């Protein structure tokens, strides 16, 4: 043990002398209460330590012990369905040990080391394996088959392996590398600040389907992509992330509540176990890991929660799963960085944030990606990261939003005005963007419709034209518009209210398949094309705007998936007959 003496305590920052033998990012135990901390700066034998627990009552002269190991997470069966704090302490187990009044220095193992898991071997004695190969599997929940992999930097011949019930600490296999023998257990540890290795990164050209129309159609996210959801308080960031957690085409969900209000995290903890997984019909928690780090927990632990979450996500990615990670919100993490930077008396950057804010955010987001994972076979895994950003007052010109936008490829800008009008998801179609759209064009062609990109382009063009026409209307009124422009406005209103507005609480509207999205776009654009044609043939604009079929087009989103083809054909037939009727009455 490398022991030092505390010389200064400043909030979550503790400075200790006599730490010459310790290393950067070593985990330390502070004082007789054994509070968990991490060395973040070294000057000679003086170490600056960020403490992940409340430091009130600490003073100079108390001891600090270095464990000699970096901050690491325990990885193995038992992760799924768990609820952790920022440094991977299981909240349920802490409550059993400490009761409802949480004391400092509580030390509880992250995973249950006594529980036996049934291990089924996938290889046999004499097989050659390399790091990343699957040794065997454990059925962790109904939804997740947990794969036990050959640990990093180990390869050789399997000397001993068998099926059976084992605890995490029991040896399940022995691998002979020729020089020595490695004993493999189901439990492995990994330092959180180091990304897990993989063979190579793949191009982000497969859509991560979410069933959310504004996202899938206008601002898509690729598998292994990164997205930011900035928005002011009350604009629906958490609802967007809940919807993605439930409906995104991901095998595993890792949800990090980083510095969020206690009541928001309480909602997540209460709601997720009750949410039904649409794939299995069981609880959504059967493929979810929750990391709860509320705003009243020590500031320093926010940074740890982000790294803990992404390391767990990478672990499941290495098994060949598609993982979606939600970080809510990275702004709170940035505030923690700002506070620690101030305590360390570093030169501040813009608005007091540290100068290295952008590089820290980049280190986090670049761990996402669609990759070929380690192993003798080319197995594909993907980790997509969706980070919420909470700019004060919704002002995205502030440093955290700007640093995030320089890194991410998808920007879903939430708008307070849309939220105030009860338009959810409140994604502003004029300010949001996705840089994956062109790369996904071929995927859309093969998996959605040949003309998908054309339909999307027309939708965007109508919304763009509407914003320009709306300025004229605001100045001189609707009567100043020509009939074709009036029709444009009405069609764009249809896109806004019938297509982009999606009710998360309606059992049918909460999720829309790509096939249904294509038919909905076709119905709205078909109305625009046929009404414009009718207008050119002398039809009356008032009649064309008020034809009854428009209400049916608006209700199309509430049609069950098995009836959408029939409904679309009926809408087309009704549209033709009603426009013909308008032309006939206009002639009369």
XYZ file of C-alpha atoms in Angstrom:
588
model
C 0.000 0.000 0.000
C 1.286 3.459 -0.912
C 0.222 5.794 1.898
C 0.174 9.598 1.948
C -1.046 12.351 4.267
C -3.806 14.883 3.451
C -2.539 18.484 3.356
C -5.585 20.264 1.894
C -9.316 19.640 1.398
C -11.306 21.818 -1.032
C -14.755 20.352 -1.646
C -14.364 17.171 -3.733
C -10.633 17.891 -4.216
C -8.145 16.471 -1.701
C -4.373 17.071 -1.916
C -2.037 14.551 -0.288
C 1.767 14.461 0.250
C 3.988 11.386 0.207
C 2.356 9.793 -2.868
C 5.520 9.456 -4.988
C 4.939 5.738 -5.662
C 1.338 6.229 -6.811
C 0.336 6.642 -10.484
C -2.061 8.910 -12.333
C -5.680 7.679 -12.217
C -4.965 5.227 -9.363
C -7.935 4.605 -7.085
C -7.261 5.674 -3.501
C -8.996 5.238 -0.142
C -9.209 8.508 1.740
C -9.141 8.751 5.589
C -10.287 6.176 8.105
C -13.763 6.315 6.489
C -12.176 4.832 3.327
C -13.835 7.189 0.875
C -13.230 6.331 -2.787
C -11.127 8.780 -4.809
C -9.013 8.926 -7.969
C -5.680 10.670 -8.579
C -6.139 13.252 -11.350
C -2.869 15.190 -11.085
C 0.662 14.501 -9.815
C 3.363 17.054 -8.920
C 6.405 15.289 -7.465
C 5.090 13.401 -4.439
C 1.992 15.601 -4.186
C -1.222 14.043 -5.571
C -4.479 15.857 -6.374
C -7.371 13.477 -5.750
C -11.005 13.830 -6.795
C -13.144 12.147 -4.164
C -16.336 10.440 -5.298
C -18.070 10.859 -1.924
C -18.951 13.738 0.397
C -15.761 15.181 1.967
C -17.249 17.289 4.791
C -15.410 16.626 8.068
C -12.163 15.591 6.374
C -9.077 17.520 7.415
C -5.278 17.679 7.026
C -3.267 14.910 8.685
C -5.563 12.025 7.721
C -4.165 9.181 5.635
C -4.646 8.327 1.970
C -3.956 4.809 0.680
C -3.415 4.021 -3.017
C -4.760 0.692 -4.252
C -2.238 0.738 -7.103
C -4.964 0.065 -9.689
C -6.898 2.451 -11.952
C -10.675 2.986 -11.585
C -12.116 -0.198 -13.120
C -15.491 -1.827 -13.565
C -16.420 -5.441 -12.886
C -17.748 -7.106 -16.029
C -19.603 -10.403 -16.065
C -23.053 -12.006 -15.670
C -25.306 -9.960 -13.375
C -24.846 -6.583 -15.077
C -28.195 -6.635 -16.892
C -31.072 -5.271 -14.829
C -28.703 -3.696 -12.289
C -28.942 -0.129 -11.020
C -25.552 1.404 -10.185
C -24.267 4.704 -8.906
C -21.506 6.572 -10.799
C -18.702 4.276 -9.588
C -20.552 0.994 -10.191
C -21.794 0.375 -6.670
C -25.161 -1.469 -6.849
C -27.784 0.743 -5.212
C -30.021 -2.196 -4.224
C -27.161 -3.933 -2.404
C -26.048 -0.694 -0.723
C -29.586 -0.284 0.641
C -29.469 -3.811 2.117
C -26.150 -3.023 3.826
C -26.654 0.604 4.855
C -30.442 1.003 4.951
C -32.076 4.151 3.609
C -29.553 6.470 5.309
C -26.506 6.027 3.113
C -23.246 6.281 5.005
C -19.932 7.256 3.466
C -17.295 4.677 2.589
C -19.779 1.864 1.940
C -17.929 -0.825 -0.025
C -20.149 -3.305 -1.856
C -19.022 -5.555 -4.751
C -20.480 -4.467 -8.103
C -21.598 -7.994 -9.008
C -22.900 -10.858 -6.857
C -19.866 -13.092 -6.252
C -21.874 -15.809 -4.472
C -24.545 -16.454 -7.104
C -23.986 -19.471 -9.340
C -24.585 -19.089 -13.100
C -25.071 -21.983 -15.502
C -22.200 -21.911 -17.990
C -22.518 -23.718 -21.346
C -19.195 -24.191 -23.144
C -18.988 -23.238 -26.836
C -15.504 -24.699 -27.395
C -13.945 -28.021 -26.351
C -10.593 -29.182 -25.010
C -7.829 -28.898 -27.609
C -9.458 -26.020 -29.548
C -7.256 -23.036 -30.382
C -8.658 -19.664 -29.279
C -7.598 -16.005 -29.459
C -8.674 -13.025 -27.347
C -12.284 -12.083 -28.113
C -13.404 -15.631 -28.998
C -16.532 -16.953 -27.261
C -15.637 -19.614 -24.679
C -19.224 -20.216 -23.627
C -22.539 -18.598 -22.739
C -24.702 -17.822 -19.728
C -28.441 -17.181 -20.157
C -28.513 -14.008 -18.057
C -32.127 -12.952 -18.759
C -34.816 -14.031 -21.258
C -33.553 -11.345 -23.651
C -29.760 -11.542 -23.166
C -27.431 -14.446 -23.789
C -24.240 -13.382 -21.993
C -21.134 -14.509 -23.890
C -17.969 -15.254 -21.912
C -15.026 -14.124 -24.046
C -11.327 -15.019 -24.012
C -9.757 -12.093 -22.088
C -7.589 -9.503 -23.817
C -3.990 -10.539 -24.724
C -4.661 -14.247 -24.047
C -4.511 -16.895 -26.777
C -3.576 -20.543 -27.018
C -5.097 -24.009 -26.697
C -8.031 -24.806 -24.432
C -6.680 -27.277 -21.890
C -9.728 -27.572 -19.663
C -13.338 -26.404 -20.001
C -16.692 -27.873 -18.985
C -20.370 -27.042 -18.584
C -21.713 -26.454 -15.095
C -22.789 -23.989 -12.425
C -20.064 -21.558 -11.395
C -19.697 -18.377 -9.366
C -17.933 -15.403 -10.940
C -14.663 -16.210 -9.134
C -14.453 -19.898 -10.074
C -12.232 -21.013 -12.961
C -14.306 -22.064 -15.981
C -11.450 -22.696 -18.424
C -7.665 -23.059 -18.629
C -5.868 -21.793 -21.757
C -2.311 -22.945 -22.487
C -0.344 -20.394 -24.502
C 2.769 -22.587 -24.723
C 4.699 -20.468 -22.221
C 2.188 -20.416 -19.376
C -1.350 -21.319 -18.477
C -4.107 -18.716 -18.033
C -7.082 -19.431 -15.793
C -10.268 -17.803 -17.119
C -13.157 -16.797 -14.875
C -16.535 -15.323 -15.768
C -15.525 -12.093 -14.020
C -13.221 -9.637 -15.742
C -12.158 -6.082 -14.837
C -11.467 -3.196 -17.191
C -10.132 0.359 -16.523
C -12.904 2.815 -17.405
C -10.723 5.449 -19.090
C -9.308 2.977 -21.631
C -11.442 2.012 -24.633
C -11.774 -1.741 -25.213
C -9.871 -2.933 -28.322
C -11.420 -4.139 -31.587
C -10.161 -5.199 -35.044
C -11.427 -2.349 -37.203
C -14.141 0.264 -37.529
C -16.824 0.002 -40.208
C -18.576 2.710 -42.174
C -21.816 3.976 -40.526
C -24.112 2.977 -43.405
C -26.863 1.005 -41.626
C -29.816 2.834 -40.064
C -30.473 2.464 -36.344
C -34.251 2.301 -36.668
C -36.097 4.004 -33.827
C -39.732 4.103 -34.989
C -39.713 7.873 -34.381
C -40.749 9.546 -37.644
C -38.834 12.854 -37.330
C -35.677 10.852 -36.568
C -35.914 7.928 -39.010
C -37.095 10.065 -41.933
C -35.515 13.489 -41.577
C -32.527 13.200 -39.209
C -31.449 9.533 -39.113
C -28.886 8.006 -36.781
C -26.615 5.259 -38.143
C -25.725 2.153 -36.151
C -22.566 3.048 -34.258
C -23.317 6.751 -34.707
C -23.306 9.626 -32.246
C -26.132 12.107 -31.703
C -26.739 15.118 -29.486
C -30.135 16.179 -28.137
C -29.815 19.759 -26.897
C -32.800 21.603 -25.534
C -33.963 23.845 -22.710
C -35.727 22.613 -19.591
C -39.113 21.028 -20.387
C -38.496 20.517 -24.107
C -38.621 16.715 -23.875
C -34.980 15.499 -23.862
C -35.728 12.729 -21.372
C -38.870 11.611 -23.252
C -36.871 11.363 -26.512
C -34.264 9.237 -24.736
C -36.937 7.028 -23.132
C -38.513 6.449 -26.564
C -35.133 5.556 -28.061
C -34.361 3.227 -25.145
C -37.640 1.411 -25.711
C -37.902 1.331 -29.498
C -34.395 1.640 -31.003
C -33.202 -1.503 -32.794
C -30.621 -2.233 -30.077
C -30.019 -5.475 -28.172
C -28.735 -3.760 -25.001
C -29.536 -0.348 -23.490
C -27.184 1.472 -21.103
C -28.879 4.520 -19.560
C -26.725 7.022 -17.638
C -28.457 9.666 -15.532
C -25.500 11.994 -15.145
C -26.169 14.751 -12.617
C -29.904 14.816 -13.387
C -32.473 15.910 -10.806
C -33.382 13.254 -8.278
C -37.056 13.193 -9.312
C -36.122 12.558 -12.988
C -33.926 9.596 -12.074
C -36.642 8.329 -9.716
C -39.047 8.363 -12.678
C -36.551 6.361 -14.749
C -36.001 3.839 -11.930
C -39.749 3.424 -11.446
C -40.776 3.407 -15.119
C -38.112 1.235 -16.778
C -38.995 -1.945 -14.829
C -42.674 -1.377 -15.750
C -42.034 -0.659 -19.450
C -42.728 -3.671 -21.644
C -39.999 -4.644 -24.056
C -41.757 -4.753 -27.454
C -39.443 -7.609 -28.532
C -40.101 -10.050 -25.698
C -43.152 -8.723 -23.849
C -41.157 -8.839 -20.592
C -39.748 -5.922 -18.593
C -37.423 -3.565 -20.476
C -34.960 -3.974 -17.567
C -34.153 -7.461 -18.932
C -31.828 -5.810 -21.485
C -30.985 -2.572 -19.657
C -28.229 -1.351 -17.328
C -29.029 1.815 -15.356
C -26.451 4.179 -13.884
C -28.057 6.696 -11.547
C -25.987 9.700 -10.596
C -28.252 12.494 -9.369
C -27.438 16.185 -8.962
C -27.193 15.903 -5.153
C -24.530 13.186 -5.357
C -20.879 14.352 -5.213
C -19.941 16.346 -8.306
C -16.793 14.331 -9.115
C -18.745 11.084 -9.554
C -20.472 12.511 -12.637
C -17.324 12.049 -14.707
C -16.910 8.483 -13.433
C -20.551 7.646 -14.324
C -19.983 8.575 -17.991
C -16.874 6.377 -18.279
C -18.425 3.526 -16.272
C -21.444 3.489 -18.601
C -19.488 3.467 -21.859
C -17.116 0.723 -20.627
C -20.092 -1.527 -19.794
C -21.567 -0.701 -23.227
C -18.284 -1.626 -24.975
C -18.241 -4.947 -23.101
C -21.606 -5.935 -24.619
C -20.562 -4.553 -28.024
C -17.602 -6.984 -27.934
C -20.086 -9.866 -27.686
C -21.431 -8.821 -31.100
C -24.484 -6.968 -29.808
C -25.921 -3.649 -30.954
C -25.781 -1.366 -27.914
C -27.417 2.051 -27.465
C -26.077 4.317 -24.733
C -28.107 7.283 -23.446
C -26.219 9.945 -21.479
C -28.560 12.395 -19.761
C -26.937 14.898 -19.628
C -23.351 15.657 -20.662
C -23.796 19.302 -19.561
C -23.820 18.188 -15.914
C -20.577 16.287 -16.526
C -19.056 19.428 -18.064
C -20.128 21.397 -14.974
C -18.279 18.850 -12.816
C -15.169 19.288 -15.000
C -15.490 23.064 -14.560
C -15.711 22.758 -10.785
C -12.716 20.403 -10.540
C -10.704 22.603 -12.906
C -11.441 25.629 -10.697
C -10.390 23.724 -7.571
C -7.133 22.729 -9.285
C -6.595 26.441 -10.094
C -6.172 25.741 -13.810
C -6.364 28.520 -16.403
C -10.079 28.728 -17.322
C -11.338 28.643 -20.895
C -14.595 30.072 -22.216
C -17.266 30.668 -19.527
C -14.976 29.105 -16.913
C -14.958 25.638 -18.530
C -11.513 24.002 -18.745
C -9.560 24.418 -21.988
C -9.609 20.626 -22.480
C -13.436 20.378 -22.457
C -13.624 19.601 -26.204
C -10.982 16.873 -26.056
C -12.660 15.176 -23.062
C -16.013 15.142 -24.883
C -14.311 13.807 -28.031
C -12.596 10.990 -26.062
C -16.038 9.920 -24.820
C -17.943 10.115 -28.132
C -15.207 8.516 -30.245
C -15.636 5.262 -28.304
C -18.878 4.775 -30.253
C -18.838 2.988 -33.600
C -19.807 -0.044 -35.660
C -16.831 -2.386 -35.473
C -15.490 -5.854 -36.223
C -14.736 -7.093 -32.710
C -11.686 -9.107 -31.623
C -11.823 -12.847 -32.210
C -10.981 -15.449 -34.856
C -14.287 -14.806 -36.667
C -15.351 -11.441 -38.092
C -18.232 -10.611 -35.727
C -19.889 -7.232 -35.948
C -20.855 -5.146 -32.917
C -22.133 -1.591 -32.673
C -22.245 1.062 -29.972
C -24.397 4.133 -30.639
C -24.230 7.091 -28.250
C -27.037 9.613 -27.734
C -26.025 12.458 -25.439
C -28.499 14.993 -24.071
C -27.173 18.520 -23.630
C -28.865 21.002 -21.269
C -27.722 24.488 -22.323
C -28.847 27.222 -19.884
C -31.982 28.830 -21.325
C -31.689 26.680 -24.448
C -28.806 28.816 -25.755
C -26.723 26.448 -27.897
C -23.998 29.050 -28.437
C -22.581 28.086 -25.007
C -19.320 26.061 -24.901
C -20.672 22.562 -24.098
C -23.193 22.608 -26.969
C -20.628 24.001 -29.403
C -17.937 21.495 -28.393
C -20.489 18.668 -28.744
C -21.656 19.854 -32.174
C -18.088 19.795 -33.468
C -17.917 16.076 -32.598
C -21.349 14.523 -33.225
C -22.877 13.855 -36.642
C -26.555 14.155 -35.667
C -28.154 17.191 -34.061
C -31.741 16.892 -32.843
C -32.385 20.461 -31.715
C -35.358 20.567 -29.335
C -37.411 23.741 -29.487
C -39.120 25.300 -26.451
C -41.773 26.916 -28.706
C -42.745 23.558 -30.203
C -42.860 21.987 -26.736
C -45.056 24.889 -25.550
C -47.443 24.125 -28.439
C -47.510 20.465 -27.261
C -45.727 19.352 -30.448
C -43.662 16.293 -29.436
C -41.032 15.199 -30.190
C -40.126 18.899 -30.257
C -37.331 18.424 -32.831
C -37.000 21.630 -34.847
C -36.902 20.585 -38.520
C -35.231 23.850 -39.617
C -32.227 23.748 -37.242
C -31.649 19.974 -36.842
C -29.456 17.939 -39.171
C -27.899 14.514 -39.764
C -24.592 14.007 -41.571
C -25.331 10.294 -42.022
C -28.155 10.873 -44.552
C -26.056 10.481 -47.713
C -24.284 7.369 -46.387
C -27.674 5.793 -45.597
C -29.197 6.504 -49.043
C -28.412 3.023 -50.417
C -29.681 1.373 -47.225
C -33.005 3.245 -47.524
C -33.253 2.199 -51.179
C -32.861 -1.493 -50.319
C -34.782 -1.627 -47.038
C -37.488 1.068 -47.200
C -38.371 2.254 -50.733
C -36.579 3.086 -53.980
C -37.793 6.666 -53.847
C -37.342 7.166 -50.062
C -34.707 9.908 -50.424
C -36.827 11.685 -53.014
C -39.891 11.625 -50.708
C -37.764 12.889 -47.809
C -36.303 15.668 -49.967
C -39.770 16.839 -51.013
C -40.960 16.866 -47.388
C -37.964 18.989 -46.353
C -38.474 21.363 -49.314
C -42.136 21.938 -48.367
C -41.198 22.644 -44.732
C -38.484 25.059 -45.907
C -40.929 26.867 -48.226
C -43.476 27.053 -45.404
C -41.078 28.915 -43.118
C -40.484 31.533 -45.844
C -44.202 31.860 -46.634
C -45.038 32.096 -42.936
C -42.977 35.296 -42.717
C -45.107 36.837 -45.502
C -48.307 35.714 -43.781
C -47.147 37.272 -40.497
C -46.517 40.579 -42.286
C -49.460 40.938 -44.669
C -51.876 38.112 -43.859
C -53.022 34.918 -45.590
C -55.016 36.758 -48.292
C -51.800 38.059 -49.863
C -50.734 34.515 -50.840
C -51.390 33.011 -54.260
C -53.478 29.829 -54.416
C -50.443 27.509 -55.052
C -48.620 29.076 -52.084
C -51.690 28.608 -49.910
C -51.741 24.936 -50.918
C -48.040 24.670 -49.999
C -48.788 26.054 -46.537
C -51.627 23.598 -46.003
C -49.544 20.615 -47.154
C -46.686 21.657 -44.864
C -49.190 21.905 -42.002
C -50.156 18.315 -42.776
C -46.486 17.280 -42.592
C -46.047 19.057 -39.251
C -49.253 17.981 -37.523
C -49.866 14.562 -39.071
C -46.342 13.298 -39.728
C -43.801 14.983 -37.459
C -46.073 15.097 -34.408
C -45.954 11.670 -32.710
C -47.763 10.643 -29.542
C -45.443 8.630 -27.266
C -48.408 7.538 -25.101
C -50.582 6.188 -27.931
C -50.022 2.420 -28.297
C -50.154 2.606 -32.124
C -48.531 5.980 -32.788
C -45.630 5.498 -30.373
C -43.789 3.375 -32.976
C -43.981 3.654 -36.780
C -42.312 1.103 -39.059
C -40.358 2.337 -42.080
C -42.994 0.836 -44.385
C -45.727 2.879 -42.692
C -43.526 6.015 -42.762
C -43.177 5.648 -46.552
C -46.951 5.256 -47.031
C -47.667 8.268 -44.770
C -45.247 10.423 -46.786
C -46.822 9.210 -50.035
C -50.343 10.012 -48.792
C -49.426 13.610 -47.840
C -47.437 14.274 -51.058
C -50.131 12.598 -53.144
C -52.662 15.075 -51.719
C -50.308 17.968 -52.570
C -49.671 16.755 -56.150
C -53.319 15.989 -56.951
C -54.618 19.182 -55.321
C -52.037 21.238 -57.268
C -53.110 19.508 -60.471
C -56.753 20.244 -59.584
C -55.847 23.872 -58.908
C -54.213 24.186 -62.360
C -57.395 22.789 -63.893
C -59.469 25.544 -62.298
C -60.375 23.974 -58.948
C -61.345 26.249 -56.042
C -58.587 26.556 -53.413
C -61.028 26.706 -50.463
C -62.705 23.470 -51.573
C -59.358 21.739 -52.203
C -58.044 22.714 -48.764
C -61.172 21.496 -46.982
C -61.803 18.129 -48.668
C -62.789 15.458 -46.073
C -60.004 13.023 -47.055
C -57.446 15.284 -45.369
C -58.794 14.273 -41.987
C -58.398 10.629 -42.965
C -54.765 11.272 -44.000
C -54.242 12.851 -40.562
C -55.676 9.757 -38.837
C -53.511 7.381 -40.887
C -50.848 7.345 -38.139
C -53.322 5.638 -35.773
C -53.896 2.724 -38.202
C -52.464 -0.638 -37.020
C -49.550 -1.965 -39.091
C -51.587 -4.848 -40.576
C -54.182 -2.479 -42.099
C -51.948 0.229 -43.588
C -51.914 -1.069 -47.199
C -55.722 -1.219 -47.432
C -56.078 2.170 -45.758
C -53.566 3.776 -48.145
C -55.427 2.424 -51.214
C -58.733 3.702 -49.824
C -57.206 7.146 -49.149
C -55.900 7.300 -52.756
C -59.318 6.328 -54.169
C -61.153 8.832 -51.925
C -58.626 11.551 -52.850
C -59.204 11.013 -56.594
C -62.997 11.060 -56.271
C -63.115 14.119 -53.988
C -60.781 16.172 -56.211
C -62.833 15.174 -59.270
C -65.919 16.323 -57.343
C -64.251 19.686 -56.541
C -63.410 20.203 -60.246
C -66.969 19.366 -61.241
C -68.430 21.825 -58.701
C -65.910 24.517 -59.727
C -67.025 24.141 -63.367
C -70.668 24.474 -62.315
